[in-house]
Amino acid sequence: MKQKMICLEAPFHSPFEGTINLSMTAKEAISSQPPSHKGFLTIFQDESGLGAWNRRWCSVQDNKIYYWLYPEDEVNQNKQPHGEIDLRNCKTETVSVASRLDCARPNTFVLVIMAAAQPGDRTSIITESNGKTTQTKYLLSADSREERKQWMEVLNKCLQSVHSWNH
């Protein structure tokens, strides 16, 4: 839209007098609708005090990663997700490849989630709880480098949306 704006009052020594032509274009830099993505990820989880890698079918929706045992469980209305990771509580600013010190498994990235402590929260291999807050460090591994890049891109868009819109 083009519109002429007339400067009616300007100080005597102002370089602005007369007519100013202004052309502006506006576009949404970040979608208010969070991205979605589905596929397998292998998640490092605490099982009875020991760490275990479990392959899960994951779906990013509404700024959360939901995960099930099998892809068909997602479409089955009677099956609740096996778990979820709420990206609105993500302390990680930008998802990146896990350092070799954190994990030697290839195609792994890290998400750190900080939430208010719940009754029963305890410190474990992946969780630290101080009574007020609980921090969980999720190690997520994709099947290939290309899939890892896709997951990281989607999750970074989600985090950008979360931080921009304060979801």
Short mmCIF file of C-alpha atoms in Angstrom, two decimals:
data_model
loop_
_atom_site.label_atom_id
_atom_site.label_comp_id
_atom_site.label_asym_id
_atom_site.label_seq_id
_atom_site.Cartn_x
_atom_site.Cartn_y
_atom_site.Cartn_z
CA MET A 1 0.00 0.00 0.00
CA LYS A 2 1.39 3.39 -0.99
CA GLN A 3 0.37 6.46 0.93
CA LYS A 4 1.64 10.02 0.91
CA MET A 5 2.42 11.55 4.28
CA ILE A 6 2.68 15.30 4.65
CA CYS A 7 4.86 16.82 7.35
CA LEU A 8 2.81 19.76 8.62
CA GLU A 9 5.07 20.92 11.43
CA ALA A 10 8.83 20.70 11.26
CA PRO A 11 11.43 22.71 13.15
CA PHE A 12 12.99 25.55 11.15
CA HIS A 13 16.36 23.82 10.68
CA SER A 14 14.88 20.34 10.01
CA PRO A 15 15.96 18.56 6.83
CA PHE A 16 12.40 17.25 6.55
CA GLU A 17 9.96 19.55 4.83
CA GLY A 18 7.31 19.00 2.29
CA THR A 19 6.31 15.51 1.22
CA ILE A 20 7.94 12.26 2.29
CA ASN A 21 7.35 9.21 0.13
CA LEU A 22 7.50 6.01 2.11
CA SER A 23 7.16 2.47 0.87
CA MET A 24 6.79 -0.31 3.45
CA THR A 25 6.32 -4.03 3.21
CA ALA A 26 5.29 -6.12 6.20
CA LYS A 27 5.48 -9.85 6.57
CA GLU A 28 5.31 -12.28 9.42
CA ALA A 29 8.87 -13.30 10.27
CA ILE A 30 7.81 -16.17 12.50
CA SER A 31 4.66 -18.15 12.04
CA SER A 32 2.31 -18.08 15.02
CA GLN A 33 1.50 -21.69 14.12
CA PRO A 34 4.25 -23.99 15.43
CA PRO A 35 5.72 -26.46 12.97
CA SER A 36 4.94 -30.16 13.07
CA HIS A 37 7.08 -33.18 12.26
CA LYS A 38 6.90 -36.95 12.70
CA GLY A 39 9.39 -39.79 12.67
CA PHE A 40 11.52 -42.09 14.77
CA LEU A 41 13.95 -40.82 17.40
CA THR A 42 15.96 -42.86 19.85
CA ILE A 43 15.65 -41.33 23.33
CA PHE A 44 18.08 -41.87 26.21
CA GLN A 45 15.97 -42.60 29.28
CA ASP A 46 16.49 -43.49 32.91
CA GLU A 47 15.28 -47.02 33.56
CA SER A 48 15.69 -48.16 37.16
CA GLY A 49 18.76 -46.00 37.65
CA LEU A 50 20.42 -47.19 34.46
CA GLY A 51 20.49 -45.40 31.12
CA ALA A 52 18.83 -47.05 28.13
CA TRP A 53 18.27 -45.98 24.53
CA ASN A 54 14.69 -46.54 23.39
CA ARG A 55 13.50 -46.04 19.82
CA ARG A 56 10.20 -44.16 19.80
CA TRP A 57 7.78 -42.81 17.21
CA CYS A 58 7.76 -39.04 17.81
CA SER A 59 5.45 -36.27 16.73
CA VAL A 60 5.97 -32.53 17.24
CA GLN A 61 2.63 -30.78 17.79
CA ASP A 62 1.60 -27.71 19.75
CA ASN A 63 5.18 -27.06 20.94
CA LYS A 64 5.49 -30.53 22.44
CA ILE A 65 7.24 -33.71 21.37
CA TYR A 66 4.88 -36.63 21.96
CA TYR A 67 6.26 -40.13 21.72
CA TRP A 68 4.76 -43.60 21.35
CA LEU A 69 6.14 -47.11 21.04
CA TYR A 70 4.85 -47.54 17.47
CA PRO A 71 3.61 -45.22 14.66
CA GLU A 72 0.15 -46.82 14.68
CA ASP A 73 -0.22 -45.94 18.38
CA GLU A 74 -0.40 -42.25 17.42
CA VAL A 75 -3.50 -42.70 15.27
CA ASN A 76 -5.15 -45.11 17.72
CA GLN A 77 -7.48 -42.90 19.78
CA ASN A 78 -7.27 -45.31 22.74
CA LYS A 79 -3.46 -45.08 23.01
CA GLN A 80 -2.08 -42.21 25.06
CA PRO A 81 1.46 -41.03 24.27
CA HIS A 82 4.15 -42.98 26.10
CA GLY A 83 5.55 -39.58 27.11
CA GLU A 84 5.98 -35.96 26.10
CA ILE A 85 8.60 -33.24 26.14
CA ASP A 86 7.13 -29.76 26.60
CA LEU A 87 9.20 -27.33 24.53
CA ARG A 88 7.62 -24.35 26.33
CA ASN A 89 9.84 -25.29 29.29
CA CYS A 90 12.95 -25.73 27.16
CA LYS A 91 16.03 -24.05 28.57
CA THR A 92 17.96 -24.81 25.37
CA GLU A 93 18.08 -21.67 23.21
CA THR A 94 19.14 -23.45 20.00
CA VAL A 95 19.13 -27.19 19.38
CA SER A 96 22.56 -28.35 18.28
CA VAL A 97 24.52 -31.56 17.88
CA ALA A 98 25.48 -33.16 21.19
CA SER A 99 29.14 -32.84 22.10
CA ARG A 100 31.21 -36.02 22.22
CA LEU A 101 31.52 -35.46 25.98
CA ASP A 102 27.73 -35.64 26.37
CA CYS A 103 27.21 -38.53 23.98
CA ALA A 104 29.31 -40.55 21.55
CA ARG A 105 26.23 -41.83 19.70
CA PRO A 106 26.07 -40.31 16.19
CA ASN A 107 23.26 -37.95 15.12
CA THR A 108 22.39 -37.01 18.69
CA PHE A 109 21.15 -33.63 19.86
CA VAL A 110 20.28 -32.31 23.32
CA LEU A 111 17.23 -30.63 24.84
CA VAL A 112 17.30 -29.32 28.41
CA ILE A 113 13.89 -28.86 30.01
CA MET A 114 13.37 -26.87 33.23
CA ALA A 115 10.06 -27.20 35.06
CA ALA A 116 8.64 -26.68 38.52
CA ALA A 117 9.44 -29.65 40.75
CA GLN A 118 6.66 -32.19 41.20
CA PRO A 119 6.19 -34.55 44.13
CA GLY A 120 8.26 -37.64 43.45
CA ASP A 121 10.88 -35.87 41.30
CA ARG A 122 14.34 -37.19 42.08
CA THR A 123 17.85 -36.79 40.79
CA SER A 124 18.86 -39.45 38.27
CA ILE A 125 21.12 -39.96 35.26
CA ILE A 126 19.15 -37.43 33.20
CA THR A 127 17.35 -35.40 35.88
CA GLU A 128 18.46 -32.96 38.59
CA SER A 129 15.93 -31.82 41.16
CA ASN A 130 16.52 -29.30 43.93
CA GLY A 131 13.00 -29.31 45.37
CA LYS A 132 11.94 -26.13 43.54
CA THR A 133 12.82 -26.98 39.96
CA THR A 134 13.58 -30.11 38.00
CA GLN A 135 15.96 -30.03 35.05
CA THR A 136 15.86 -32.91 32.57
CA LYS A 137 18.53 -33.38 29.89
CA TYR A 138 17.09 -35.27 26.92
CA LEU A 139 19.49 -36.92 24.50
CA LEU A 140 17.65 -37.59 21.22
CA SER A 141 19.21 -39.50 18.36
CA ALA A 142 17.99 -39.55 14.75
CA ASP A 143 18.54 -42.48 12.40
CA SER A 144 20.66 -40.48 9.95
CA ARG A 145 22.47 -37.16 9.59
CA GLU A 146 19.75 -35.90 7.22
CA GLU A 147 16.97 -36.80 9.67
CA ARG A 148 18.92 -35.16 12.51
CA LYS A 149 19.11 -31.94 10.47
CA GLN A 150 15.35 -32.08 9.81
CA TRP A 151 14.53 -32.64 13.49
CA MET A 152 16.88 -29.87 14.62
CA GLU A 153 15.41 -27.44 12.07
CA VAL A 154 11.83 -28.16 13.19
CA LEU A 155 12.71 -27.99 16.89
CA ASN A 156 14.62 -24.73 16.44
CA LYS A 157 11.58 -23.25 14.68
CA CYS A 158 9.42 -24.40 17.60
CA LEU A 159 11.80 -22.86 20.12
CA GLN A 160 11.93 -19.63 18.13
CA SER A 161 8.12 -19.55 18.16
CA VAL A 162 8.00 -20.32 21.89
CA HIS A 163 10.49 -17.60 22.75
CA SER A 164 8.90 -15.05 20.38
CA TRP A 165 5.30 -15.63 21.35
CA ASN A 166 5.91 -16.64 24.98
CA HIS A 167 3.79 -19.80 24.64
#
